[in-house]
DNA sequence: AAAAATTAAATTGTACACAATTAAATTTGA
DNA sequence: TCAAATTTAATTGTGTACAATTTAATTTTT
């Protein structure tokens, strides 16, 4: 019975064996846990990610935000319009290149940074995970994403 | 310099340090890799997940599918109507309880199972991951999702 | 048994994702 | 230089996600 407990070498169509479903389910659960925390800031989860990037570096273009978050203008344009409506950012064509739209934090947008500092603290508490396990899982996901982003052999 | 290279104990608002973003990005990359494979089957990624469940066990109700995939009727109802339009499933109220809608595979739906067998094989090849690493990551994600699904302390 | 509570789907409304196309500005190259 | 190619956002259209509400069927309680 040497192989009885070993993992299947042949990929199957069983849901519970799929990495893809584990990833999809975990990702949705994660945003569900963020939701009530972000509701207090009146942000959706993707809006929060945009704010994270802008708090690190203000005045990026839509394209630069897209590179950072791996999102295209089809997603970002309406999202940024909503952030503008909320009074957190400003959108302005660049004089140097009128094709580009620069996204700048407003005073309210900068101000929100302080209140947002609570969010990762709440989450760290909720996760009940050692720092090592956290870092390891995060880095495994990063390398998986990098692997999946690489062009496939038949390109 | 004992602590110089250690991981931050204090949670930060830096995008690259966030587990949540790594998860979100990896999940979207994964579905992007599935997309061309599933296009050949004329399925979207969530539709593929529904089919995986039905291939395992046919004749589930919308609620049972929802429990399995962690999706509600607001997501499933329109998705299942599209699968019905595609001729892959049938939707029918149960005689025993008219509240419930039973989802049954059609002949075409069952037939698709064979062609779908290619999908996990293509993906396994694409991932270039050892079986052990695959299983470990998958199980870590499962336990993370379980941890996130558990009620928080202040509930 | 009839009212009240519960349950299952569907519906409504908002907000992503992303492919494909369009429009405008800029860069490149004959 | 000026037409062609490229680049950047925006737009359009399809398909999820999910909260909140509605509708209909069933179960529970009095």
Short mmCIF file of C-alpha atoms (C1' of nucleotides) in Angstrom, two decimals:
data_model
loop_
_atom_site.label_atom_id
_atom_site.label_comp_id
_atom_site.label_asym_id
_atom_site.label_seq_id
_atom_site.Cartn_x
_atom_site.Cartn_y
_atom_site.Cartn_z
CA UNK A 1 0.00 0.00 0.00
CA UNK A 2 2.94 2.30 -0.58
CA UNK A 3 1.07 4.62 -2.94
CA UNK A 4 -2.35 4.55 -1.33
CA UNK A 5 -1.97 7.90 0.42
CA UNK A 6 0.11 9.67 -2.19
CA UNK A 7 -1.21 12.59 -4.20
CA UNK A 8 -2.57 11.92 -7.66
CA UNK A 9 -0.02 12.30 -10.42
CA UNK A 10 -2.75 12.36 -13.04
CA UNK A 11 -4.67 15.64 -12.91
CA UNK A 12 -8.37 15.14 -12.33
CA UNK A 13 -11.58 17.12 -12.71
CA UNK A 14 -12.46 16.87 -9.00
CA UNK A 15 -13.25 20.28 -7.53
CA UNK A 16 -11.55 19.64 -4.22
CA UNK A 17 -8.30 18.69 -5.89
CA UNK A 18 -8.11 21.89 -7.93
CA UNK A 19 -5.62 24.57 -6.97
CA UNK A 20 -7.62 27.00 -9.09
CA UNK A 21 -10.75 26.61 -6.98
CA UNK A 22 -8.83 26.89 -3.70
CA UNK A 23 -7.35 30.14 -5.00
CA UNK A 24 -10.68 31.48 -6.24
CA UNK A 25 -12.48 30.61 -3.00
CA UNK A 26 -9.73 31.98 -0.74
CA UNK A 27 -9.55 35.21 -2.70
CA UNK A 28 -13.30 35.80 -2.43
CA UNK A 29 -13.29 34.93 1.27
CA UNK A 30 -10.48 37.42 1.80
CA UNK A 31 -12.38 40.28 0.16
CA UNK A 32 -15.45 39.28 2.19
CA UNK A 33 -13.43 39.73 5.38
CA UNK A 34 -12.14 43.10 4.17
CA UNK A 35 -15.64 44.30 3.22
CA UNK A 36 -16.91 45.40 6.64
CA UNK A 37 -13.56 47.02 7.48
CA UNK A 38 -13.54 48.94 4.20
CA UNK A 39 -17.21 49.87 4.50
CA UNK A 40 -16.18 52.08 7.41
CA UNK A 41 -13.88 53.91 4.97
CA UNK A 42 -16.54 53.87 2.23
CA UNK A 43 -14.19 51.98 -0.08
CA UNK A 44 -14.62 48.80 -2.09
CA UNK A 45 -11.77 46.34 -2.10
CA UNK A 46 -10.38 47.29 -5.55
CA UNK A 47 -10.74 50.97 -4.62
CA UNK A 48 -8.72 50.25 -1.47
CA UNK A 49 -5.97 48.69 -3.60
CA UNK A 50 -5.84 51.81 -5.77
CA UNK A 51 -5.58 53.96 -2.65
CA UNK A 52 -2.75 51.76 -1.31
CA UNK A 53 -0.78 52.45 -4.48
CA UNK A 54 -1.47 56.19 -4.40
CA UNK A 55 -0.53 56.46 -0.72
CA UNK A 56 2.83 54.97 -1.67
CA UNK A 57 3.29 57.19 -4.71
CA UNK A 58 0.92 59.95 -5.66
CA UNK A 59 0.42 61.36 -9.15
CA UNK A 60 0.60 58.13 -11.15
CA UNK A 61 -1.12 57.81 -14.50
CA UNK A 62 -3.94 55.35 -15.22
CA UNK A 63 -1.45 53.22 -17.11
CA UNK A 64 1.02 53.16 -14.22
CA UNK A 65 -1.73 52.20 -11.77
CA UNK A 66 -2.71 49.48 -14.22
CA UNK A 67 0.79 48.04 -14.34
CA UNK A 68 0.98 48.00 -10.55
CA UNK A 69 -2.44 46.38 -10.02
CA UNK A 70 -2.56 44.39 -13.26
CA UNK A 71 -5.81 46.08 -14.27
CA UNK A 72 -6.70 47.76 -17.56
CA UNK A 73 -8.42 51.07 -18.24
CA UNK A 74 -11.72 49.28 -18.75
CA UNK A 75 -11.68 48.49 -15.04
CA UNK A 76 -9.77 51.51 -13.76
CA UNK A 77 -11.51 54.35 -15.57
CA UNK A 78 -14.95 53.84 -13.99
CA UNK A 79 -13.39 52.95 -10.63
CA UNK A 80 -11.32 56.17 -10.64
CA UNK A 81 -14.38 58.19 -11.61
CA UNK A 82 -16.11 56.83 -8.53
CA UNK A 83 -13.11 57.71 -6.34
CA UNK A 84 -13.27 61.20 -7.86
CA UNK A 85 -16.99 61.41 -7.07
CA UNK A 86 -16.16 60.42 -3.48
CA UNK A 87 -13.72 63.32 -3.37
CA UNK A 88 -10.64 61.17 -2.74
CA UNK A 89 -8.74 61.74 -5.99
CA UNK A 90 -8.46 64.16 -8.87
CA UNK A 91 -8.14 63.11 -12.53
CA UNK A 92 -6.29 65.46 -14.87
CA UNK A 93 -4.76 65.17 -18.34
CA UNK A 94 -1.02 65.77 -18.27
CA UNK A 95 0.20 68.89 -20.05
CA UNK A 96 3.38 67.11 -21.16
CA UNK A 97 1.36 64.34 -22.82
CA UNK A 98 -2.36 64.83 -23.25
CA UNK A 99 -2.93 61.10 -23.71
CA UNK A 100 -2.08 60.45 -20.08
CA UNK A 101 -4.42 61.04 -17.14
CA UNK A 102 -2.72 61.74 -13.85
CA UNK A 103 -4.40 60.63 -10.64
CA UNK A 104 -3.71 62.83 -7.61
CA UNK A 105 -4.90 62.41 -4.04
CA UNK A 106 -7.06 65.18 -2.62
CA UNK A 107 -6.65 66.36 0.96
CA UNK A 108 -9.47 63.94 1.92
CA UNK A 109 -7.67 61.15 0.09
CA UNK A 110 -4.42 61.77 1.98
CA UNK A 111 -6.35 62.10 5.23
CA UNK A 112 -7.91 58.65 4.79
CA UNK A 113 -4.45 57.07 5.06
CA UNK A 114 -4.46 57.41 8.83
CA UNK A 115 -7.81 55.69 9.30
CA UNK A 116 -6.78 52.95 6.86
CA UNK A 117 -3.82 52.04 9.07
CA UNK A 118 -6.28 50.08 11.22
CA UNK A 119 -7.19 47.75 8.37
CA UNK A 120 -4.05 45.59 8.14
CA UNK A 121 -3.92 45.44 11.94
CA UNK A 122 -7.49 44.08 12.11
CA UNK A 123 -6.68 41.59 9.42
CA UNK A 124 -3.47 40.38 11.02
CA UNK A 125 -5.47 39.71 14.16
CA UNK A 126 -8.20 37.91 12.21
CA UNK A 127 -5.74 35.68 10.33
CA UNK A 128 -4.17 34.12 13.43
CA UNK A 129 -1.13 33.26 11.35
CA UNK A 130 2.53 33.36 12.25
CA UNK A 131 4.54 36.02 10.45
CA UNK A 132 6.60 33.28 8.83
CA UNK A 133 3.56 31.42 7.50
CA UNK A 134 2.13 34.70 6.25
CA UNK A 135 5.31 35.67 4.41
CA UNK A 136 5.79 32.20 2.97
CA UNK A 137 2.25 31.93 1.61
CA UNK A 138 2.39 35.46 0.21
CA UNK A 139 5.66 34.78 -1.57
CA UNK A 140 4.44 31.45 -2.94
CA UNK A 141 1.42 33.26 -4.39
CA UNK A 142 3.67 35.92 -5.88
CA UNK A 143 5.82 33.34 -7.59
CA UNK A 144 2.74 31.45 -8.78
CA UNK A 145 1.38 34.66 -10.30
CA UNK A 146 4.73 35.32 -11.94
CA UNK A 147 4.78 31.79 -13.32
CA UNK A 148 1.27 32.24 -14.71
CA UNK A 149 2.13 35.64 -16.16
CA UNK A 150 5.06 34.23 -18.11
CA UNK A 151 4.24 33.45 -21.74
CA UNK A 152 3.31 29.82 -22.27
CA UNK A 153 5.50 27.57 -24.41
CA UNK A 154 3.18 27.72 -27.40
CA UNK A 155 3.27 31.52 -27.71
CA UNK B 1 21.90 44.16 12.43
CA UNK B 2 20.10 41.14 13.81
CA UNK B 3 16.63 42.35 12.79
CA UNK B 4 17.49 44.11 9.57
CA UNK B 5 16.36 41.27 7.28
CA UNK B 6 13.44 40.04 9.35
CA UNK B 7 9.83 40.42 8.23
CA UNK B 8 7.82 43.33 9.56
CA UNK B 9 5.92 42.53 12.74
CA UNK B 10 3.85 45.67 12.37
CA UNK B 11 1.37 45.38 9.51
CA UNK B 12 1.81 48.08 6.89
CA UNK B 13 -0.18 49.58 4.04
CA UNK B 14 2.45 48.66 1.42
CA UNK B 15 0.89 46.84 -1.52
CA UNK B 16 3.76 44.42 -1.98
CA UNK B 17 3.57 43.27 1.61
CA UNK B 18 -0.12 42.43 1.44
CA UNK B 19 -1.22 38.81 1.34
CA UNK B 20 -4.59 40.01 0.11
CA UNK B 21 -3.15 41.52 -3.06
CA UNK B 22 -0.97 38.50 -3.77
CA UNK B 23 -4.10 36.36 -3.50
CA UNK B 24 -6.20 38.67 -5.65
CA UNK B 25 -3.53 38.94 -8.34
CA UNK B 26 -2.76 35.21 -8.41
CA UNK B 27 -6.43 34.33 -8.64
CA UNK B 28 -7.01 36.65 -11.58
CA UNK B 29 -3.86 35.40 -13.33
CA UNK B 30 -5.09 31.84 -12.86
CA UNK B 31 -8.44 32.52 -14.51
CA UNK B 32 -6.60 34.34 -17.30
CA UNK B 33 -4.59 31.18 -17.99
CA UNK B 34 -7.77 29.10 -17.96
CA UNK B 35 -9.60 31.46 -20.31
CA UNK B 36 -8.18 30.27 -23.66
CA UNK B 37 -8.51 26.62 -22.60
CA UNK B 38 -12.14 27.11 -21.59
CA UNK B 39 -12.93 29.18 -24.66
CA UNK B 40 -12.48 25.98 -26.65
CA UNK B 41 -15.28 24.49 -24.52
CA UNK B 42 -17.33 27.71 -24.72
CA UNK B 43 -17.33 28.01 -20.93
CA UNK B 44 -16.39 30.86 -18.63
CA UNK B 45 -14.35 30.02 -15.56
CA UNK B 46 -17.27 30.10 -13.06
CA UNK B 47 -19.36 28.08 -15.51
CA UNK B 48 -16.53 25.53 -15.63
CA UNK B 49 -16.60 25.28 -11.83
CA UNK B 50 -20.35 24.59 -11.90
CA UNK B 51 -19.77 21.88 -14.50
CA UNK B 52 -17.01 20.32 -12.35
CA UNK B 53 -19.50 19.99 -9.50
CA UNK B 54 -22.23 18.55 -11.73
CA UNK B 55 -19.87 16.04 -13.33
CA UNK B 56 -19.13 14.78 -9.84
CA UNK B 57 -22.77 14.69 -8.78
CA UNK B 58 -25.65 15.46 -11.10
CA UNK B 59 -29.09 16.70 -10.07
CA UNK B 60 -28.06 19.12 -7.31
CA UNK B 61 -30.23 22.09 -6.41
CA UNK B 62 -29.16 25.71 -6.80
CA UNK B 63 -28.67 25.85 -3.05
CA UNK B 64 -26.47 22.76 -3.01
CA UNK B 65 -24.35 24.13 -5.84
CA UNK B 66 -24.09 27.35 -3.86
CA UNK B 67 -22.84 25.59 -0.75
CA UNK B 68 -20.22 23.74 -2.78
CA UNK B 69 -18.97 26.81 -4.67
CA UNK B 70 -19.73 29.40 -1.99
CA UNK B 71 -21.92 31.38 -4.37
CA UNK B 72 -25.47 32.65 -3.86
CA UNK B 73 -28.50 32.54 -6.13
CA UNK B 74 -27.82 36.09 -7.27
CA UNK B 75 -24.71 34.77 -9.00
CA UNK B 76 -25.87 31.26 -9.82
CA UNK B 77 -29.33 31.92 -11.27
CA UNK B 78 -28.17 33.96 -14.29
CA UNK B 79 -25.11 31.73 -14.76
CA UNK B 80 -27.28 28.60 -14.81
CA UNK B 81 -29.69 30.23 -17.24
CA UNK B 82 -26.73 30.78 -19.59
CA UNK B 83 -25.66 27.14 -19.21
CA UNK B 84 -29.24 26.18 -20.03
CA UNK B 85 -29.18 28.44 -23.10
CA UNK B 86 -25.95 26.69 -24.15
CA UNK B 87 -27.79 23.39 -23.88
CA UNK B 88 -25.53 21.94 -21.19
CA UNK B 89 -27.99 21.75 -18.27
CA UNK B 90 -31.69 21.64 -17.55
CA UNK B 91 -33.38 23.60 -14.74
CA UNK B 92 -36.53 22.13 -13.21
CA UNK B 93 -38.56 22.72 -10.04
CA UNK B 94 -38.62 19.68 -7.80
CA UNK B 95 -42.00 18.02 -7.38
CA UNK B 96 -41.21 17.13 -3.77
CA UNK B 97 -40.49 20.78 -2.95
CA UNK B 98 -41.44 23.42 -5.46
CA UNK B 99 -39.08 25.95 -3.90
CA UNK B 100 -36.06 24.02 -5.08
CA UNK B 101 -34.68 24.06 -8.62
CA UNK B 102 -32.82 20.96 -9.65
CA UNK B 103 -29.96 21.26 -12.14
CA UNK B 104 -29.45 18.28 -14.42
CA UNK B 105 -26.83 17.71 -17.09
CA UNK B 106 -28.07 17.23 -20.63
CA UNK B 107 -26.48 14.71 -22.97
CA UNK B 108 -24.29 17.54 -24.32
CA UNK B 109 -23.34 18.49 -20.77
CA UNK B 110 -22.23 14.96 -19.96
CA UNK B 111 -20.44 14.71 -23.28
CA UNK B 112 -18.35 17.81 -22.51
CA UNK B 113 -16.72 15.96 -19.61
CA UNK B 114 -14.42 14.08 -21.97
CA UNK B 115 -13.13 17.18 -23.72
CA UNK B 116 -12.69 18.93 -20.36
CA UNK B 117 -10.28 16.22 -19.21
CA UNK B 118 -7.62 18.05 -21.24
CA UNK B 119 -7.90 21.21 -19.13
CA UNK B 120 -6.20 20.10 -15.89
CA UNK B 121 -3.52 18.35 -17.93
CA UNK B 122 -2.72 21.56 -19.83
CA UNK B 123 -2.66 23.47 -16.59
CA UNK B 124 -0.41 21.01 -14.80
CA UNK B 125 2.04 21.38 -17.65
CA UNK B 126 1.78 25.16 -17.56
CA UNK B 127 2.37 25.38 -13.81
CA UNK B 128 5.75 23.63 -13.81
CA UNK B 129 5.23 22.78 -10.17
CA UNK B 130 6.06 19.63 -8.26
CA UNK B 131 3.06 17.64 -7.07
CA UNK B 132 4.16 18.26 -3.49
CA UNK B 133 4.37 22.03 -3.91
CA UNK B 134 1.00 21.99 -5.67
CA UNK B 135 -0.69 20.02 -2.89
CA UNK B 136 0.92 22.07 -0.15
CA UNK B 137 -0.11 25.43 -1.64
CA UNK B 138 -3.63 24.17 -2.35
CA UNK B 139 -4.05 22.92 1.21
CA UNK B 140 -2.66 26.14 2.68
CA UNK B 141 -5.22 28.08 0.66
CA UNK B 142 -7.98 25.77 1.83
CA UNK B 143 -7.05 26.29 5.46
CA UNK B 144 -6.74 30.05 4.92
CA UNK B 145 -10.24 30.11 3.41
CA UNK B 146 -11.54 28.06 6.34
CA UNK B 147 -9.90 30.44 8.78
CA UNK B 148 -11.47 33.41 6.97
CA UNK B 149 -14.87 31.72 6.85
CA UNK B 150 -14.90 31.19 10.62
CA UNK B 151 -16.86 33.83 12.51
CA UNK B 152 -14.65 36.61 13.84
CA UNK B 153 -14.25 37.09 17.58
CA UNK B 154 -16.60 40.05 17.70
CA UNK B 155 -19.57 38.19 16.20
"C1'" DA C 1 -56.01 24.57 10.80
"C1'" DA C 2 -54.55 29.32 10.29
"C1'" DA C 3 -51.04 32.70 11.25
"C1'" DA C 4 -46.18 33.33 11.72
"C1'" DA C 5 -41.68 32.05 10.68
"C1'" DT C 6 -38.53 29.97 7.63
"C1'" DT C 7 -36.55 28.58 3.33
"C1'" DA C 8 -35.24 28.64 -1.80
"C1'" DA C 9 -34.86 31.17 -5.99
"C1'" DA C 10 -35.33 35.01 -8.45
"C1'" DT C 11 -34.89 39.91 -8.97
"C1'" DT C 12 -32.80 44.50 -8.54
"C1'" DG C 13 -29.01 47.45 -8.23
"C1'" DT C 14 -24.03 48.45 -7.77
"C1'" DA C 15 -19.31 47.49 -8.83
"C1'" DC C 16 -15.88 45.08 -10.72
"C1'" DA C 17 -13.02 42.35 -14.74
"C1'" DC C 18 -11.85 42.01 -19.23
"C1'" DA C 19 -12.15 41.57 -24.44
"C1'" DA C 20 -12.70 44.48 -28.26
"C1'" DT C 21 -13.21 48.79 -30.30
"C1'" DT C 22 -12.75 53.80 -30.66
"C1'" DA C 23 -10.69 58.35 -30.37
"C1'" DA C 24 -7.18 61.36 -29.63
"C1'" DA C 25 -2.30 62.47 -28.97
"C1'" DT C 26 2.37 61.40 -29.86
"C1'" DT C 27 6.21 59.11 -32.08
"C1'" DT C 28 8.39 56.97 -35.96
"C1'" DG C 29 10.03 56.45 -40.48
"C1'" DA C 30 10.12 56.84 -45.50
"C1'" DT D 1 7.36 66.62 -43.27
"C1'" DC D 2 3.66 64.09 -43.08
"C1'" DA D 3 1.54 59.64 -43.35
"C1'" DA D 4 1.70 55.37 -40.76
"C1'" DA D 5 2.29 53.17 -36.53
"C1'" DT D 6 2.01 53.34 -31.68
"C1'" DT D 7 0.33 54.66 -27.27
"C1'" DT D 8 -3.15 56.10 -23.73
"C1'" DA D 9 -7.82 56.40 -22.03
"C1'" DA D 10 -12.34 55.90 -22.69
"C1'" DT D 11 -16.24 53.28 -24.33
"C1'" DT D 12 -19.12 49.22 -25.24
"C1'" DG D 13 -20.76 44.81 -24.20
"C1'" DT D 14 -20.76 40.41 -21.56
"C1'" DG D 15 -20.41 37.96 -17.35
"C1'" DT D 16 -19.64 37.54 -12.78
"C1'" DA D 17 -20.09 38.77 -7.34
"C1'" DC D 18 -22.84 40.14 -3.79
"C1'" DA D 19 -26.09 42.92 -0.78
"C1'" DA D 20 -30.86 43.63 -0.30
"C1'" DT D 21 -35.44 42.76 -1.45
"C1'" DT D 22 -39.28 40.04 -3.28
"C1'" DT D 23 -42.07 36.01 -4.22
"C1'" DA D 24 -43.64 31.62 -3.53
"C1'" DA D 25 -43.58 27.27 -1.08
"C1'" DT D 26 -43.06 24.82 3.11
"C1'" DT D 27 -42.65 24.22 8.07
"C1'" DT D 28 -43.52 25.55 12.72
"C1'" DT D 29 -46.35 27.44 16.38
"C1'" DT D 30 -50.19 28.60 18.68
#
